[in-house]
Amino acid sequence: MRGHMPSDTTMPAYAGACLCGGVQWAASERPTLQFNCYCIDCRKSTGAAFVPIMFFRAESVKIIGALSRFSSPGGSGHPMHRDFCSRCGAQVAAEVALMPGLISIQAGTLADIEAFTPRASIFVSHAPDWAAPRDDLPRFERLPPGRSLPAQD
């Protein structure tokens, strides 16, 4: 997961950093999943009503900078290992036991926020009335059946 940033001068379409810039990441591939998560654990780990999340193949993501890790059961009940910038505290990434071989990246850390294209909303049973899920996205009360989400383009 950790390594060096690409040395060429063009920034990958999927790249970003934490609030202070001390942790940077870049993906060499497009995300395999993109969705908005309303689970209680995501809300509590960020302080937001929902979290826009992207999942990438772990080997396609390089992260540099000092991270602190916090592990706990996720909304699915499976272990989650969340990685935060050691300086500013922004959550950057997570490894989810339920999804081996993938790494999640917080979409809010993207250098180009418009690169994020959610395909669904999950755990909508936990969504607050004041932050209702988008009507144009498929909604799942918890995890989708078979843990499959609408395909990426």
mmCIF file of C-alpha atoms in Angstrom:
data_model
loop_
_atom_site.group_PDB
_atom_site.id
_atom_site.type_symbol
_atom_site.label_atom_id
_atom_site.label_comp_id
_atom_site.label_asym_id
_atom_site.label_seq_id
_atom_site.Cartn_x
_atom_site.Cartn_y
_atom_site.Cartn_z
ATOM 1 C CA MET A 1 0.000 0.000 0.000
ATOM 2 C CA ARG A 2 2.832 2.412 0.716
ATOM 3 C CA GLY A 3 5.368 3.492 -1.870
ATOM 4 C CA HIS A 4 6.508 6.429 -3.939
ATOM 5 C CA MET A 5 4.302 8.792 -5.897
ATOM 6 C CA PRO A 6 4.513 8.541 -9.690
ATOM 7 C CA SER A 7 7.558 10.404 -10.973
ATOM 8 C CA ASP A 8 6.035 11.696 -14.212
ATOM 9 C CA THR A 9 4.637 15.224 -14.328
ATOM 10 C CA THR A 10 1.039 14.263 -15.096
ATOM 11 C CA MET A 11 -1.155 13.650 -12.079
ATOM 12 C CA PRO A 12 -3.241 10.454 -12.338
ATOM 13 C CA ALA A 13 -7.009 11.009 -12.610
ATOM 14 C CA TYR A 14 -7.382 9.342 -9.227
ATOM 15 C CA ALA A 15 -4.981 10.990 -6.808
ATOM 16 C CA GLY A 16 -5.257 13.150 -3.749
ATOM 17 C CA ALA A 17 -4.067 14.092 -0.294
ATOM 18 C CA CYS A 18 -5.183 14.681 3.272
ATOM 19 C CA LEU A 19 -6.003 18.139 4.623
ATOM 20 C CA CYS A 20 -2.390 19.091 5.434
ATOM 21 C CA GLY A 21 -0.893 17.374 2.361
ATOM 22 C CA GLY A 22 1.331 15.163 4.521
ATOM 23 C CA VAL A 23 -0.282 11.986 3.165
ATOM 24 C CA GLN A 24 -0.646 11.663 -0.594
ATOM 25 C CA TRP A 25 -2.048 8.850 -2.676
ATOM 26 C CA ALA A 26 -2.378 7.918 -6.338
ATOM 27 C CA ALA A 27 -4.100 5.060 -8.143
ATOM 28 C CA SER A 28 -2.897 3.641 -11.442
ATOM 29 C CA GLU A 29 -6.383 2.277 -12.240
ATOM 30 C CA ARG A 30 -9.975 3.387 -12.030
ATOM 31 C CA PRO A 31 -11.925 2.425 -8.899
ATOM 32 C CA THR A 32 -13.767 -0.883 -8.946
ATOM 33 C CA LEU A 33 -16.559 0.535 -6.730
ATOM 34 C CA GLN A 34 -17.833 4.021 -5.921
ATOM 35 C CA PHE A 35 -20.715 4.650 -3.525
ATOM 36 C CA ASN A 36 -22.055 6.774 -0.685
ATOM 37 C CA CYS A 37 -22.093 4.961 2.655
ATOM 38 C CA TYR A 38 -24.515 5.957 5.421
ATOM 39 C CA CYS A 39 -23.441 3.338 7.982
ATOM 40 C CA ILE A 40 -23.025 4.501 11.549
ATOM 41 C CA ASP A 41 -19.324 3.604 11.632
ATOM 42 C CA CYS A 42 -18.537 5.720 8.557
ATOM 43 C CA ARG A 43 -20.520 8.598 10.036
ATOM 44 C CA LYS A 44 -18.708 8.397 13.363
ATOM 45 C CA SER A 45 -15.242 8.021 11.802
ATOM 46 C CA THR A 46 -15.715 11.199 9.748
ATOM 47 C CA GLY A 47 -18.318 13.287 11.564
ATOM 48 C CA ALA A 48 -20.363 13.495 8.351
ATOM 49 C CA ALA A 49 -23.879 12.290 7.461
ATOM 50 C CA PHE A 50 -22.445 9.914 4.842
ATOM 51 C CA VAL A 51 -19.096 9.089 3.314
ATOM 52 C CA PRO A 52 -18.331 9.021 -0.421
ATOM 53 C CA ILE A 53 -16.034 6.026 -0.873
ATOM 54 C CA MET A 54 -14.029 4.551 -3.732
ATOM 55 C CA PHE A 55 -12.573 1.038 -3.735
ATOM 56 C CA PHE A 56 -9.468 0.268 -5.769
ATOM 57 C CA ARG A 57 -7.431 -2.888 -6.265
ATOM 58 C CA ALA A 58 -4.906 -2.553 -3.440
ATOM 59 C CA GLU A 59 -1.891 -3.089 -5.681
ATOM 60 C CA SER A 60 -2.940 -0.139 -7.882
ATOM 61 C CA VAL A 61 -2.736 2.402 -5.019
ATOM 62 C CA LYS A 62 0.420 4.041 -3.685
ATOM 63 C CA ILE A 63 0.263 5.992 -0.431
ATOM 64 C CA ILE A 64 3.088 8.072 1.025
ATOM 65 C CA GLY A 65 3.172 9.848 4.356
ATOM 66 C CA ALA A 66 2.752 9.014 8.022
ATOM 67 C CA LEU A 67 -0.488 7.193 8.800
ATOM 68 C CA SER A 68 -2.097 6.153 12.073
ATOM 69 C CA ARG A 69 -4.364 3.103 12.031
ATOM 70 C CA PHE A 70 -7.560 2.486 13.976
ATOM 71 C CA SER A 71 -9.215 -0.941 13.776
ATOM 72 C CA SER A 72 -12.803 -1.770 14.708
ATOM 73 C CA PRO A 73 -15.778 -3.778 13.415
ATOM 74 C CA GLY A 74 -17.377 -2.053 10.434
ATOM 75 C CA GLY A 75 -21.073 -1.661 9.642
ATOM 76 C CA SER A 76 -21.025 -5.181 8.168
ATOM 77 C CA GLY A 77 -19.615 -6.589 11.418
ATOM 78 C CA HIS A 78 -16.312 -7.463 9.716
ATOM 79 C CA PRO A 79 -13.037 -5.791 10.782
ATOM 80 C CA MET A 80 -12.115 -2.430 9.288
ATOM 81 C CA HIS A 81 -8.678 -0.867 9.487
ATOM 82 C CA ARG A 82 -8.934 2.898 8.944
ATOM 83 C CA ASP A 83 -5.829 4.940 8.102
ATOM 84 C CA PHE A 84 -5.626 8.591 9.180
ATOM 85 C CA CYS A 85 -2.965 11.246 8.599
ATOM 86 C CA SER A 86 -0.783 11.287 11.702
ATOM 87 C CA ARG A 87 -0.559 15.091 11.561
ATOM 88 C CA CYS A 88 -3.987 16.502 10.581
ATOM 89 C CA GLY A 89 -6.149 13.465 11.446
ATOM 90 C CA ALA A 90 -7.953 13.249 8.081
ATOM 91 C CA GLN A 91 -9.093 9.743 7.183
ATOM 92 C CA VAL A 92 -7.520 8.769 3.881
ATOM 93 C CA ALA A 93 -7.913 5.015 3.410
ATOM 94 C CA ALA A 94 -9.258 1.804 4.890
ATOM 95 C CA GLU A 95 -8.857 -1.911 4.477
ATOM 96 C CA VAL A 96 -12.079 -3.875 4.908
ATOM 97 C CA ALA A 97 -11.846 -7.589 5.775
ATOM 98 C CA LEU A 98 -15.071 -8.175 3.840
ATOM 99 C CA MET A 99 -13.334 -6.999 0.638
ATOM 100 C CA PRO A 100 -9.879 -8.611 0.491
ATOM 101 C CA GLY A 101 -7.497 -7.276 -2.127
ATOM 102 C CA LEU A 102 -9.236 -3.892 -2.215
ATOM 103 C CA ILE A 103 -8.498 -0.617 -0.463
ATOM 104 C CA SER A 104 -11.032 2.115 0.121
ATOM 105 C CA ILE A 105 -10.121 5.750 -0.335
ATOM 106 C CA GLN A 106 -12.192 8.668 0.921
ATOM 107 C CA ALA A 107 -13.455 10.544 -2.157
ATOM 108 C CA GLY A 108 -13.151 13.834 -0.271
ATOM 109 C CA THR A 109 -9.367 13.517 -0.509
ATOM 110 C CA LEU A 110 -9.408 13.593 -4.339
ATOM 111 C CA ALA A 111 -7.422 16.368 -6.019
ATOM 112 C CA ASP A 112 -10.227 16.471 -8.626
ATOM 113 C CA ILE A 113 -13.409 15.869 -6.632
ATOM 114 C CA GLU A 114 -15.411 15.581 -9.875
ATOM 115 C CA ALA A 115 -13.610 12.291 -10.615
ATOM 116 C CA PHE A 116 -15.892 10.645 -8.025
ATOM 117 C CA THR A 117 -19.045 9.144 -9.551
ATOM 118 C CA PRO A 118 -21.170 7.303 -7.000
ATOM 119 C CA ARG A 119 -23.072 4.284 -8.327
ATOM 120 C CA ALA A 120 -25.239 3.583 -5.274
ATOM 121 C CA SER A 121 -26.048 4.512 -1.692
ATOM 122 C CA ILE A 122 -25.630 1.839 0.975
ATOM 123 C CA PHE A 123 -26.845 1.532 4.572
ATOM 124 C CA VAL A 124 -29.573 4.048 3.736
ATOM 125 C CA SER A 125 -31.569 2.719 6.698
ATOM 126 C CA HIS A 126 -29.154 4.836 8.785
ATOM 127 C CA ALA A 127 -29.466 8.021 6.686
ATOM 128 C CA PRO A 128 -30.668 11.076 8.618
ATOM 129 C CA ASP A 129 -33.734 12.866 7.242
ATOM 130 C CA TRP A 130 -31.703 16.038 6.708
ATOM 131 C CA ALA A 131 -29.206 14.263 4.420
ATOM 132 C CA ALA A 132 -31.422 11.975 2.356
ATOM 133 C CA PRO A 133 -29.741 9.735 -0.264
ATOM 134 C CA ARG A 134 -29.921 10.872 -3.879
ATOM 135 C CA ASP A 135 -33.051 9.776 -5.754
ATOM 136 C CA ASP A 136 -31.106 8.975 -8.932
ATOM 137 C CA LEU A 137 -28.914 6.293 -7.307
ATOM 138 C CA PRO A 138 -29.840 2.714 -6.391
ATOM 139 C CA ARG A 139 -30.431 2.441 -2.634
ATOM 140 C CA PHE A 140 -29.658 -0.447 -0.347
ATOM 141 C CA GLU A 141 -30.954 -0.624 3.234
ATOM 142 C CA ARG A 142 -27.725 -2.327 4.310
ATOM 143 C CA LEU A 143 -25.205 -4.113 2.089
ATOM 144 C CA PRO A 144 -26.445 -5.005 -1.397
ATOM 145 C CA PRO A 145 -27.518 -8.632 -1.945
ATOM 146 C CA GLY A 146 -24.392 -10.681 -2.514
ATOM 147 C CA ARG A 147 -22.422 -7.508 -1.777
ATOM 148 C CA SER A 148 -22.612 -6.540 -5.439
ATOM 149 C CA LEU A 149 -23.045 -2.929 -6.482
ATOM 150 C CA PRO A 150 -23.897 -1.549 -9.920
ATOM 151 C CA ALA A 151 -20.956 -1.950 -12.299
ATOM 152 C CA GLN A 152 -18.510 0.859 -13.019
ATOM 153 C CA ASP A 153 -18.218 2.267 -16.515
#
